[in-house]
CSV table of N, CA and C and ligand atoms in Angstrom, one decimal:
chain,number,residue,atom,x,y,z
A,97,MET,N,140.5,88.7,41.3
A,97,MET,CA,139.7,88.5,42.5
A,97,MET,C,138.2,88.3,42.1
A,98,LYS,N,137.5,87.6,43.0
A,98,LYS,CA,136.2,87.2,42.6
A,98,LYS,C,135.2,87.7,43.7
A,99,GLU,N,134.0,88.0,43.2
A,99,GLU,CA,132.9,88.3,44.2
A,99,GLU,C,132.4,87.0,44.8
A,100,GLN,N,132.3,87.1,46.1
A,100,GLN,CA,131.8,85.9,46.8
A,100,GLN,C,130.9,86.2,47.9
A,101,ALA,N,130.1,85.2,48.4
A,101,ALA,CA,129.3,85.4,49.6
A,101,ALA,C,130.0,84.5,50.7
A,102,THR,N,129.8,85.0,51.9
A,102,THR,CA,130.3,84.2,53.0
A,102,THR,C,129.4,84.3,54.2
A,103,LEU,N,129.3,83.2,55.0
A,103,LEU,CA,128.4,83.2,56.2
A,103,LEU,C,129.2,83.6,57.4
A,104,VAL,N,128.7,84.5,58.2
A,104,VAL,CA,129.2,84.9,59.5
A,104,VAL,C,128.2,84.5,60.5
A,105,ILE,N,128.6,83.9,61.6
A,105,ILE,CA,127.7,83.7,62.7
A,105,ILE,C,128.3,84.3,64.0
A,106,ILE,N,127.6,85.2,64.6
A,106,ILE,CA,128.0,85.7,65.9
A,106,ILE,C,127.5,84.7,66.9
A,107,LYS,N,128.5,83.9,67.5
A,107,LYS,CA,128.1,82.8,68.4
A,107,LYS,C,127.6,83.3,69.7
A,108,PRO,N,127.0,82.4,70.5
A,108,PRO,CA,126.4,82.8,71.8
A,108,PRO,C,127.3,83.5,72.8
A,109,ASP,N,128.6,83.2,72.8
A,109,ASP,CA,129.5,84.0,73.6
A,109,ASP,C,129.6,85.4,73.1
A,110,GLY,N,129.6,85.6,71.8
A,110,GLY,CA,129.7,87.0,71.3
A,110,GLY,C,128.5,87.8,71.7
A,111,LEU,N,127.3,87.2,71.7
A,111,LEU,CA,126.1,87.9,72.2
A,111,LEU,C,126.1,88.2,73.7
A,112,LYS,N,126.5,87.1,74.4
A,112,LYS,CA,126.5,87.2,75.9
A,112,LYS,C,127.5,88.3,76.3
A,113,LYS,N,128.6,88.4,75.6
A,113,LYS,CA,129.6,89.4,76.0
A,113,LYS,C,129.3,90.8,75.4
A,114,SER,N,128.1,91.0,74.8
A,114,SER,CA,127.7,92.2,74.2
A,114,SER,C,128.7,92.7,73.1
A,115,LEU,N,129.1,91.8,72.3
A,115,LEU,CA,130.1,92.2,71.3
A,115,LEU,C,129.5,92.4,69.9
A,116,THR,N,128.2,92.3,69.8
A,116,THR,CA,127.6,92.4,68.4
A,116,THR,C,128.0,93.7,67.7
A,117,GLY,N,127.9,94.8,68.3
A,117,GLY,CA,128.2,96.1,67.6
A,117,GLY,C,129.7,96.1,67.2
A,118,ASN,N,130.5,95.7,68.2
A,118,ASN,CA,131.9,95.7,68.0
A,118,ASN,C,132.3,94.8,66.8
A,119,ILE,N,131.7,93.6,66.8
A,119,ILE,CA,132.1,92.7,65.7
A,119,ILE,C,131.6,93.2,64.3
A,120,LEU,N,130.4,93.8,64.3
A,120,LEU,CA,129.9,94.4,63.0
A,120,LEU,C,130.8,95.5,62.6
A,121,THR,N,131.3,96.3,63.5
A,121,THR,CA,132.2,97.4,63.2
A,121,THR,C,133.5,96.9,62.6
A,122,ARG,N,134.1,95.9,63.3
A,122,ARG,CA,135.3,95.3,62.8
A,122,ARG,C,135.1,94.7,61.4
A,123,LEU,N,134.0,94.0,61.1
A,123,LEU,CA,133.7,93.5,59.8
A,123,LEU,C,133.4,94.5,58.8
A,124,SER,N,133.0,95.7,59.2
A,124,SER,CA,132.8,96.8,58.2
A,124,SER,C,134.1,97.3,57.6
A,125,GLU,N,135.2,97.0,58.3
A,125,GLU,CA,136.5,97.4,57.7
A,125,GLU,C,136.7,96.7,56.4
A,126,THR,N,136.1,95.6,56.1
A,126,THR,CA,136.2,94.8,54.9
A,126,THR,C,135.6,95.6,53.7
A,127,LYS,N,134.7,96.5,54.0
A,127,LYS,CA,133.9,97.2,52.9
A,127,LYS,C,133.0,96.2,52.2
A,128,LEU,N,132.8,95.1,52.7
A,128,LEU,CA,131.8,94.1,52.1
A,128,LEU,C,130.4,94.6,52.4
A,129,LYS,N,129.5,94.0,51.6
A,129,LYS,CA,128.0,94.3,51.8
A,129,LYS,C,127.4,93.3,52.6
A,130,ILE,N,126.6,93.7,53.5
A,130,ILE,CA,125.7,92.7,54.2
A,130,ILE,C,124.5,92.5,53.4
A,131,ILE,N,124.2,91.3,52.9
A,131,ILE,CA,123.1,91.0,52.1
A,131,ILE,C,122.0,90.1,52.8
A,132,GLY,N,122.3,89.7,54.0
A,132,GLY,CA,121.3,88.9,54.8
A,132,GLY,C,121.7,89.1,56.2
A,133,ALA,N,120.7,89.2,57.1
A,133,ALA,CA,121.0,89.3,58.6
A,133,ALA,C,119.8,88.9,59.4
A,134,LYS,N,120.0,88.0,60.4
A,134,LYS,CA,118.9,87.7,61.2
A,134,LYS,C,119.3,87.0,62.5
A,135,MET,N,118.5,87.1,63.5
A,135,MET,CA,118.7,86.3,64.8
A,135,MET,C,118.1,84.9,64.6
A,136,VAL,N,118.8,83.9,65.0
A,136,VAL,CA,118.4,82.5,64.9
A,136,VAL,C,118.4,81.8,66.2
A,137,LYS,N,117.4,81.1,66.5
A,137,LYS,CA,117.3,80.2,67.6
A,137,LYS,C,117.9,78.9,67.1
A,138,VAL,N,119.0,78.4,67.6
A,138,VAL,CA,119.7,77.3,67.0
A,138,VAL,C,119.2,76.0,67.5
A,139,SER,N,118.6,75.2,66.7
A,139,SER,CA,118.1,73.8,67.1
A,139,SER,C,119.3,72.8,67.0
A,140,LYS,N,119.1,71.7,67.7
A,140,LYS,CA,120.1,70.6,67.6
A,140,LYS,C,120.3,70.2,66.2
A,141,ASP,N,119.2,70.1,65.5
A,141,ASP,CA,119.2,69.7,64.1
A,141,ASP,C,120.1,70.6,63.2
A,142,LEU,N,119.8,71.9,63.4
A,142,LEU,CA,120.6,72.9,62.6
A,142,LEU,C,122.1,72.8,63.0
A,143,ALA,N,122.3,72.7,64.3
A,143,ALA,CA,123.7,72.6,64.8
A,143,ALA,C,124.4,71.4,64.2
A,144,ALA,N,123.7,70.3,64.2
A,144,ALA,CA,124.3,69.0,63.7
A,144,ALA,C,124.6,69.1,62.2
A,145,LYS,N,123.7,69.8,61.4
A,145,LYS,CA,123.9,69.9,60.0
A,145,LYS,C,125.1,70.9,59.8
A,146,HIS,N,125.2,71.9,60.5
A,146,HIS,CA,126.2,72.9,60.3
A,146,HIS,C,127.6,72.3,60.6
A,147,TYR,N,127.7,71.5,61.7
A,147,TYR,CA,129.0,70.9,62.0
A,147,TYR,C,129.1,69.4,61.7
A,148,ALA,N,128.3,69.0,60.7
A,148,ALA,CA,128.3,67.6,60.3
A,148,ALA,C,129.8,67.0,60.0
A,149,HIS,N,130.6,67.9,59.4
A,149,HIS,CA,132.0,67.4,59.1
A,149,HIS,C,132.9,67.2,60.3
A,150,LEU,N,132.4,67.6,61.5
A,150,LEU,CA,133.2,67.5,62.7
A,150,LEU,C,132.7,66.4,63.6
A,151,LYS,N,131.8,65.6,63.2
A,151,LYS,CA,131.1,64.7,64.0
A,151,LYS,C,132.0,63.7,64.8
A,152,GLU,N,133.1,63.4,64.1
A,152,GLU,CA,134.0,62.4,64.8
A,152,GLU,C,135.0,63.0,65.7
A,153,LYS,N,135.0,64.4,65.9
A,153,LYS,CA,136.0,65.0,66.7
A,153,LYS,C,135.7,64.9,68.2
A,154,PRO,N,136.7,64.8,69.1
A,154,PRO,CA,136.5,64.6,70.5
A,154,PRO,C,135.7,65.8,71.1
A,155,PHE,N,135.7,67.0,70.5
A,155,PHE,CA,135.0,68.2,71.0
A,155,PHE,C,133.7,68.4,70.5
A,156,TYR,N,133.2,67.4,69.6
A,156,TYR,CA,131.9,67.6,68.9
A,156,TYR,C,130.7,67.9,69.8
A,157,SER,N,130.6,67.1,70.9
A,157,SER,CA,129.3,67.3,71.7
A,157,SER,C,129.4,68.6,72.4
A,158,GLU,N,130.6,69.1,72.9
A,158,GLU,CA,130.7,70.4,73.5
A,158,GLU,C,130.4,71.5,72.5
A,159,LEU,N,130.9,71.2,71.2
A,159,LEU,CA,130.6,72.2,70.1
A,159,LEU,C,129.2,72.4,69.9
A,160,ILE,N,128.4,71.3,69.9
A,160,ILE,CA,126.9,71.4,69.7
A,160,ILE,C,126.3,72.1,70.9
A,161,LYS,N,126.8,71.8,72.1
A,161,LYS,CA,126.2,72.6,73.2
A,161,LYS,C,126.5,74.1,73.1
A,162,TYR,N,127.7,74.4,72.6
A,162,TYR,CA,128.1,75.8,72.4
A,162,TYR,C,127.2,76.5,71.4
A,163,ILE,N,127.1,75.9,70.2
A,163,ILE,CA,126.4,76.7,69.2
A,163,ILE,C,124.9,76.7,69.4
A,164,THR,N,124.4,75.7,70.1
A,164,THR,CA,122.9,75.8,70.5
A,164,THR,C,122.7,76.6,71.7
A,165,GLY,N,123.7,77.2,72.3
A,165,GLY,CA,123.5,78.1,73.4
A,165,GLY,C,123.5,77.5,74.8
A,166,ARG,N,123.6,76.2,74.8
A,166,ARG,CA,123.5,75.5,76.1
A,166,ARG,C,124.7,75.8,77.1
A,167,LEU,N,125.8,76.2,76.5
A,167,LEU,CA,126.9,76.6,77.4
A,167,LEU,C,126.7,78.0,78.0
A,168,HIS,N,125.9,78.8,77.3
A,168,HIS,CA,125.7,80.2,77.7
A,168,HIS,C,124.3,80.5,78.2
A,169,GLY,N,123.5,79.5,78.2
A,169,GLY,CA,122.1,79.7,78.7
A,169,GLY,C,121.2,80.6,77.9
A,170,ASP,N,121.5,80.6,76.6
A,170,ASP,CA,120.8,81.5,75.7
A,170,ASP,C,121.0,81.0,74.2
A,171,ASN,N,119.9,80.6,73.6
A,171,ASN,CA,120.1,79.9,72.3
A,171,ASN,C,120.0,80.8,71.1
A,172,ARG,N,120.5,82.0,71.2
A,172,ARG,CA,120.4,82.9,70.1
A,172,ARG,C,121.8,83.1,69.4
A,173,VAL,N,121.8,83.1,68.1
A,173,VAL,CA,123.0,83.6,67.4
A,173,VAL,C,122.5,84.6,66.4
A,174,MET,N,123.5,85.4,65.9
A,174,MET,CA,123.2,86.3,64.8
A,174,MET,C,123.9,85.7,63.5
A,175,ALA,N,123.1,85.5,62.5
A,175,ALA,CA,123.6,85.0,61.2
A,175,ALA,C,123.6,86.1,60.2
A,176,LEU,N,124.7,86.2,59.4
A,176,LEU,CA,124.9,87.3,58.4
A,176,LEU,C,125.5,86.7,57.2
A,177,VAL,N,125.1,87.3,56.0
A,177,VAL,CA,125.8,86.9,54.8
A,177,VAL,C,126.4,88.2,54.3
A,178,TYR,N,127.8,88.1,54.1
A,178,TYR,CA,128.5,89.2,53.5
A,178,TYR,C,128.9,88.9,52.1
A,179,TRP,N,128.9,89.9,51.2
A,179,TRP,CA,129.1,89.8,49.8
A,179,TRP,C,130.1,90.8,49.3
A,180,GLY,N,131.0,90.3,48.4
A,180,GLY,CA,131.9,91.2,47.8
A,180,GLY,C,133.2,90.5,47.3
A,181,GLU,N,134.2,91.3,46.9
A,181,GLU,CA,135.4,90.7,46.4
A,181,GLU,C,136.2,90.0,47.5
A,182,ASP,N,136.5,88.8,47.2
A,182,ASP,CA,137.4,88.1,48.2
A,182,ASP,C,136.8,88.0,49.6
A,183,ALA,N,135.5,87.9,49.6
A,183,ALA,CA,134.8,88.0,50.9
A,183,ALA,C,135.3,87.0,52.0
A,184,ILE,N,135.5,85.7,51.5
A,184,ILE,CA,135.8,84.7,52.4
A,184,ILE,C,137.2,84.9,53.1
A,185,ALA,N,138.2,85.3,52.3
A,185,ALA,CA,139.5,85.5,53.0
A,185,ALA,C,139.5,86.8,53.8
A,186,LYS,N,138.8,87.8,53.4
A,186,LYS,CA,138.8,89.1,54.1
A,186,LYS,C,138.1,88.8,55.5
A,187,VAL,N,137.0,88.1,55.5
A,187,VAL,CA,136.3,87.9,56.8
A,187,VAL,C,137.1,86.9,57.7
A,188,ARG,N,137.7,85.9,57.1
A,188,ARG,CA,138.6,85.0,57.9
A,188,ARG,C,139.7,85.7,58.5
A,189,LYS,N,140.3,86.7,57.8
A,189,LYS,CA,141.5,87.4,58.4
A,189,LYS,C,141.0,88.2,59.6
A,190,ILE,N,139.9,88.9,59.5
A,190,ILE,CA,139.5,89.7,60.7
A,190,ILE,C,139.0,88.8,61.8
A,191,ALA,N,138.4,87.6,61.4
A,191,ALA,CA,138.0,86.7,62.5
A,191,ALA,C,139.2,86.1,63.2
A,192,GLY,N,140.2,85.8,62.5
A,192,GLY,CA,141.4,85.2,63.1
A,192,GLY,C,141.4,83.7,63.2
A,193,ALA,N,142.6,83.1,63.6
A,193,ALA,CA,142.7,81.7,63.6
A,193,ALA,C,141.7,81.0,64.5
A,194,THR,N,141.4,79.7,64.2
A,194,THR,CA,140.4,78.9,64.9
A,194,THR,C,140.8,78.9,66.4
A,195,ASN,N,142.0,78.6,66.8
A,195,ASN,CA,142.5,78.6,68.2
A,195,ASN,C,142.7,80.0,68.7
A,196,PRO,N,141.9,80.5,69.6
A,196,PRO,CA,142.0,81.9,70.0
A,196,PRO,C,143.4,82.3,70.6
A,197,GLU,N,144.1,81.2,71.1
A,197,GLU,CA,145.5,81.5,71.6
A,197,GLU,C,146.5,81.7,70.5
A,198,GLU,N,146.2,81.1,69.4
A,198,GLU,CA,147.1,81.3,68.2
A,198,GLU,C,146.6,82.5,67.3
A,199,ALA,N,145.4,82.9,67.5
A,199,ALA,CA,144.9,84.0,66.6
A,199,ALA,C,145.6,85.3,66.9
A,200,GLU,N,145.8,86.1,65.8
A,200,GLU,CA,146.4,87.4,65.9
A,200,GLU,C,145.7,88.2,67.0
A,201,PRO,N,146.4,88.8,67.9
A,201,PRO,CA,145.7,89.5,69.1
A,201,PRO,C,144.7,90.5,68.7
A,202,THR,N,144.8,91.2,67.5
A,202,THR,CA,143.9,92.2,67.2
A,202,THR,C,142.7,91.6,66.4
A,203,SER,N,142.8,90.3,66.0
A,203,SER,CA,141.6,89.7,65.3
A,203,SER,C,140.5,89.5,66.3
A,204,ILE,N,139.3,89.3,65.8
A,204,ILE,CA,138.1,89.1,66.7
A,204,ILE,C,138.4,88.0,67.7
A,205,ARG,N,138.8,86.8,67.2
A,205,ARG,CA,139.0,85.7,68.0
A,205,ARG,C,140.2,85.9,69.0
A,206,GLY,N,141.3,86.5,68.5
A,206,GLY,CA,142.4,86.8,69.3
A,206,GLY,C,142.1,87.7,70.5
A,207,ALA,N,141.2,88.7,70.2
A,207,ALA,CA,140.9,89.7,71.2
A,207,ALA,C,139.8,89.2,72.2
A,208,TYR,N,138.9,88.4,71.7
A,208,TYR,CA,137.7,88.0,72.6
A,208,TYR,C,137.5,86.5,72.8
A,209,GLY,N,138.3,85.7,72.1
A,209,GLY,CA,138.1,84.2,72.3
A,209,GLY,C,138.8,83.7,73.5
A,210,ARG,N,138.5,82.5,73.9
A,210,ARG,CA,139.2,81.8,75.0
A,210,ARG,C,139.1,80.3,74.8
A,211,ILE,N,139.9,79.6,75.5
A,211,ILE,CA,139.9,78.1,75.5
A,211,ILE,C,139.2,77.7,76.8
A,212,LEU,N,138.1,76.9,76.7
A,212,LEU,CA,137.5,76.4,77.9
A,212,LEU,C,138.2,75.3,78.6
A,213,THR,N,138.0,75.0,79.8
A,213,THR,CA,138.7,74.0,80.5
A,213,THR,C,138.4,72.6,79.8
A,214,SER,N,137.2,72.5,79.2
A,214,SER,CA,136.9,71.3,78.4
A,214,SER,C,137.8,71.1,77.2
A,215,GLY,N,138.5,72.2,76.8
A,215,GLY,CA,139.4,72.2,75.7
A,215,GLY,C,138.8,72.8,74.4
A,216,LEU,N,137.4,73.1,74.5
A,216,LEU,CA,136.8,73.7,73.4
A,216,LEU,C,137.2,75.1,73.1
A,217,TYR,N,137.4,75.5,71.9
A,217,TYR,CA,137.7,76.8,71.5
A,217,TYR,C,136.4,77.6,71.5
A,218,GLU,N,136.3,78.6,72.4
A,218,GLU,CA,135.1,79.5,72.4
A,218,GLU,C,135.6,80.8,71.6
A,219,ASN,N,135.3,80.8,70.3
A,219,ASN,CA,135.9,81.8,69.5
A,219,ASN,C,135.0,82.8,68.8
A,220,VAL,N,133.9,83.1,69.4
A,220,VAL,CA,133.1,84.3,69.2
A,220,VAL,C,132.3,84.4,67.9
A,221,VAL,N,133.0,84.0,66.8
A,221,VAL,CA,132.4,84.0,65.5
A,221,VAL,C,132.7,82.8,64.6
A,222,HIS,N,131.8,82.5,63.8
A,222,HIS,CA,132.0,81.5,62.7
A,222,HIS,C,132.2,82.3,61.4
A,223,ALA,N,133.0,81.8,60.5
A,223,ALA,CA,133.2,82.4,59.2
A,223,ALA,C,133.5,81.2,58.2
A,224,SER,N,132.8,81.2,57.1
A,224,SER,CA,133.0,80.1,56.1
A,224,SER,C,134.4,80.1,55.6
A,225,SER,N,134.9,79.0,55.3
A,225,SER,CA,136.3,78.9,54.9
A,225,SER,C,136.6,78.6,53.4
A,226,SER,N,135.5,78.3,52.6
A,226,SER,CA,135.7,78.1,51.2
A,226,SER,C,134.4,78.4,50.5
A,227,GLU,N,134.5,78.5,49.2
A,227,GLU,CA,133.2,78.8,48.5
A,227,GLU,C,132.2,77.7,48.6
A,228,GLU,N,132.7,76.4,48.6
A,228,GLU,CA,131.8,75.3,48.7
A,228,GLU,C,131.1,75.3,50.1
A,229,GLU,N,131.9,75.6,51.1
A,229,GLU,CA,131.4,75.6,52.5
A,229,GLU,C,130.4,76.8,52.6
A,230,ALA,N,130.7,77.9,52.0
A,230,ALA,CA,129.9,79.1,52.1
A,230,ALA,C,128.5,78.8,51.5
A,231,GLU,N,128.5,78.2,50.3
A,231,GLU,CA,127.2,77.9,49.7
A,231,GLU,C,126.4,76.9,50.5
A,232,ARG,N,127.0,75.9,51.0
A,232,ARG,CA,126.3,74.9,51.8
A,232,ARG,C,125.7,75.6,53.0
A,233,GLU,N,126.5,76.4,53.7
A,233,GLU,CA,126.1,77.0,55.0
A,233,GLU,C,125.0,78.1,54.7
A,234,ILE,N,125.2,78.9,53.7
A,234,ILE,CA,124.2,79.9,53.5
A,234,ILE,C,122.8,79.3,53.1
A,235,LYS,N,122.9,78.2,52.3
A,235,LYS,CA,121.6,77.5,52.0
A,235,LYS,C,121.0,76.9,53.2
A,236,LEU,N,121.8,76.5,54.2
A,236,LEU,CA,121.3,75.9,55.4
A,236,LEU,C,120.7,76.9,56.4
A,237,TRP,N,121.3,78.1,56.5
A,237,TRP,CA,120.9,79.1,57.4
A,237,TRP,C,119.9,80.1,56.9
A,238,PHE,N,119.8,80.3,55.6
A,238,PHE,CA,119.0,81.3,55.0
A,238,PHE,C,118.1,80.7,53.9
A,239,GLU,N,116.8,81.3,53.9
A,239,GLU,CA,115.9,81.0,52.8
A,239,GLU,C,116.2,82.0,51.7
A,240,PRO,N,115.9,81.7,50.4
A,240,PRO,CA,116.2,82.6,49.3
A,240,PRO,C,115.6,84.0,49.6
A,241,ASP,N,114.4,84.1,50.1
A,241,ASP,CA,113.8,85.4,50.3
A,241,ASP,C,114.4,86.2,51.4
A,242,GLU,N,115.3,85.6,52.2
A,242,GLU,CA,115.9,86.3,53.3
A,242,GLU,C,117.2,87.0,52.9
A,243,ILE,N,117.6,86.8,51.6
A,243,ILE,CA,118.8,87.4,51.1
A,243,ILE,C,118.5,88.4,50.0
A,244,VAL,N,119.1,89.5,50.0
A,244,VAL,CA,118.6,90.5,49.0
A,244,VAL,C,119.1,90.3,47.6
A,245,TYR,N,120.2,89.5,47.4
A,245,TYR,CA,120.6,89.1,46.0
A,245,TYR,C,120.2,87.7,45.8
A,246,PRO,N,119.9,87.3,44.5
A,246,PRO,CA,119.6,85.9,44.1
A,246,PRO,C,121.0,85.2,44.0
A,247,LEU,N,121.5,84.7,45.1
A,247,LEU,CA,122.8,84.1,45.2
A,247,LEU,C,123.0,82.8,44.5
A,248,TYR,N,122.0,81.9,44.6
A,248,TYR,CA,122.1,80.6,44.1
A,248,TYR,C,120.8,80.3,43.4
A,249,PRO,N,120.7,79.3,42.5
A,249,PRO,CA,119.5,78.9,41.8
A,249,PRO,C,118.4,78.5,42.8
A,250,ILE,N,117.2,79.0,42.5
A,250,ILE,CA,116.0,78.7,43.3
A,250,ILE,C,114.9,78.0,42.5
A,251,LYS,N,114.0,77.4,43.3
A,251,LYS,CA,112.8,76.9,42.6
A,251,LYS,C,111.6,77.3,43.5
A,252,GLU,N,110.4,77.3,42.8
A,252,GLU,CA,109.2,77.6,43.6
A,252,GLU,C,108.4,76.3,43.9
A,253,ILE,N,108.0,76.2,45.2
A,253,ILE,CA,107.2,75.0,45.6
A,253,ILE,C,105.9,75.6,46.1
A,254,THR,N,104.9,74.7,46.1
A,254,THR,CA,103.6,75.1,46.6
A,254,THR,C,103.2,74.3,47.9
A,255,LEU,N,103.0,75.1,48.9
A,255,LEU,CA,102.7,74.4,50.2
A,255,LEU,C,101.2,74.8,50.5
A,256,GLY,N,100.3,73.8,50.3
A,256,GLY,CA,98.9,74.1,50.4
A,256,GLY,C,98.6,75.2,49.3
A,257,ARG,N,98.1,76.4,49.7
A,257,ARG,CA,97.8,77.4,48.7
A,257,ARG,C,99.0,78.5,48.7
A,258,VAL,N,100.0,78.2,49.4
A,258,VAL,CA,101.1,79.2,49.5
A,258,VAL,C,102.3,78.8,48.6
A,259,LYS,N,102.8,79.8,47.8
A,259,LYS,CA,104.0,79.5,47.0
A,259,LYS,C,105.2,80.0,47.8
A,260,LYS,N,106.2,79.2,47.7
A,260,LYS,CA,107.4,79.5,48.4
A,260,LYS,C,108.7,79.2,47.6
A,261,LYS,N,109.7,80.1,47.7
A,261,LYS,CA,110.9,79.9,47.0
A,261,LYS,C,111.9,79.1,47.9
A,262,VAL,N,112.5,78.1,47.3
A,262,VAL,CA,113.5,77.3,48.1
A,262,VAL,C,114.7,77.2,47.2
A,263,TRP,N,115.9,76.8,47.8
A,263,TRP,CA,117.1,76.6,47.0
A,263,TRP,C,116.9,75.3,46.2
A,264,LYS,N,117.4,75.4,45.0
A,264,LYS,CA,117.2,74.2,44.1
A,264,LYS,C,118.1,73.1,44.5
B,400,LIG,P1,136.8,77.4,62.0
B,400,LIG,O1,135.6,77.8,62.9
B,400,LIG,O2,138.0,78.2,62.2
B,400,LIG,O3,136.4,77.2,60.6
B,400,LIG,P2,136.6,74.5,62.3
B,400,LIG,O4,135.6,74.5,61.2
B,400,LIG,O5,137.8,73.5,62.1
B,400,LIG,O6,137.2,75.9,62.6
B,400,LIG,O7,135.9,74.1,63.7
B,400,LIG,C1,134.7,74.6,64.1
B,400,LIG,C2,134.7,75.0,65.5
B,400,LIG,O8,135.0,73.9,66.4
B,400,LIG,C3,135.8,76.1,65.8
B,400,LIG,O9,135.4,77.4,65.5
B,400,LIG,C4,136.0,75.9,67.3
B,400,LIG,C5,135.9,74.4,67.4
B,400,LIG,N1,137.2,73.7,67.3
B,400,LIG,C6,137.8,73.4,66.2
B,400,LIG,N2,139.0,72.7,66.4
B,400,LIG,C7,139.0,72.6,67.7
B,400,LIG,C8,140.0,71.9,68.6
B,400,LIG,N3,141.1,71.3,68.1
B,400,LIG,N4,139.8,72.0,69.9
B,400,LIG,C9,138.7,72.5,70.4
B,400,LIG,N5,137.7,73.2,69.6
B,400,LIG,C10,137.9,73.2,68.3
B,401,LIG,MG1,135.1,75.9,59.7
C-alpha cells in the first residue's frame, strides 16, 4: 500500500444541512491526516476547471450550479486534503457510490444524498478517484503554502516585490 493525498470537498448541500462535523467525524474513521483545510467561495471558473471532464454530460450545467452554490443560495464549500496509506480508496469507501440511491446506506452519500428532480445527484461530498485526479484537483484548489507537507514540486515566482510559491 502506498501513501497518497486525496481531495475532499464538502459540497454546498453538506454545509446547508449542517453536516460538516458529522462528515469530518466519519472521515476520521480512516485515521488519515488532514494536511490542508479551508472554506472556498467557488467561482464559475474554478467549477468549470474542476468538472472539465464532464463538460459534455447532460447534467453539466446543473452540476456547475450545484458546486458554485447557486442551487443552495450559498457559494461556500469546505476543501480538505487527506494524506495517508491508501487514502483515495479509504475516502471513496466512506463517501459511497456516486448515485446516492445506489450508495451503501451507511456511507455519507447513502445516508445524506438525494437525487434532484432535474436528475442531478446531490451527493454531499466530492472525493478524488485516482492519484492523477487527486494531484490535478489538489493543485487546482490549494496553493503550496496552504498544505502542511510539500506534496508536489513547486517553484518560486516574483510578483512585484513579493515572492510566492506555486506548483511547478
Ligand atoms: P464522483 O463524484 O463519484 O467522482 P463523477 O466524477 O462521475 O462522480 O461526477 C461528478 C458529480 O457529477 C457527481 O458527484 C454527481 C454528478 N453526477 C455524476 N454522474 C451523474 C449522473 N449520471 N446523473 C446525475 N448527476 C451525476
Ligand atoms: Mg469524480
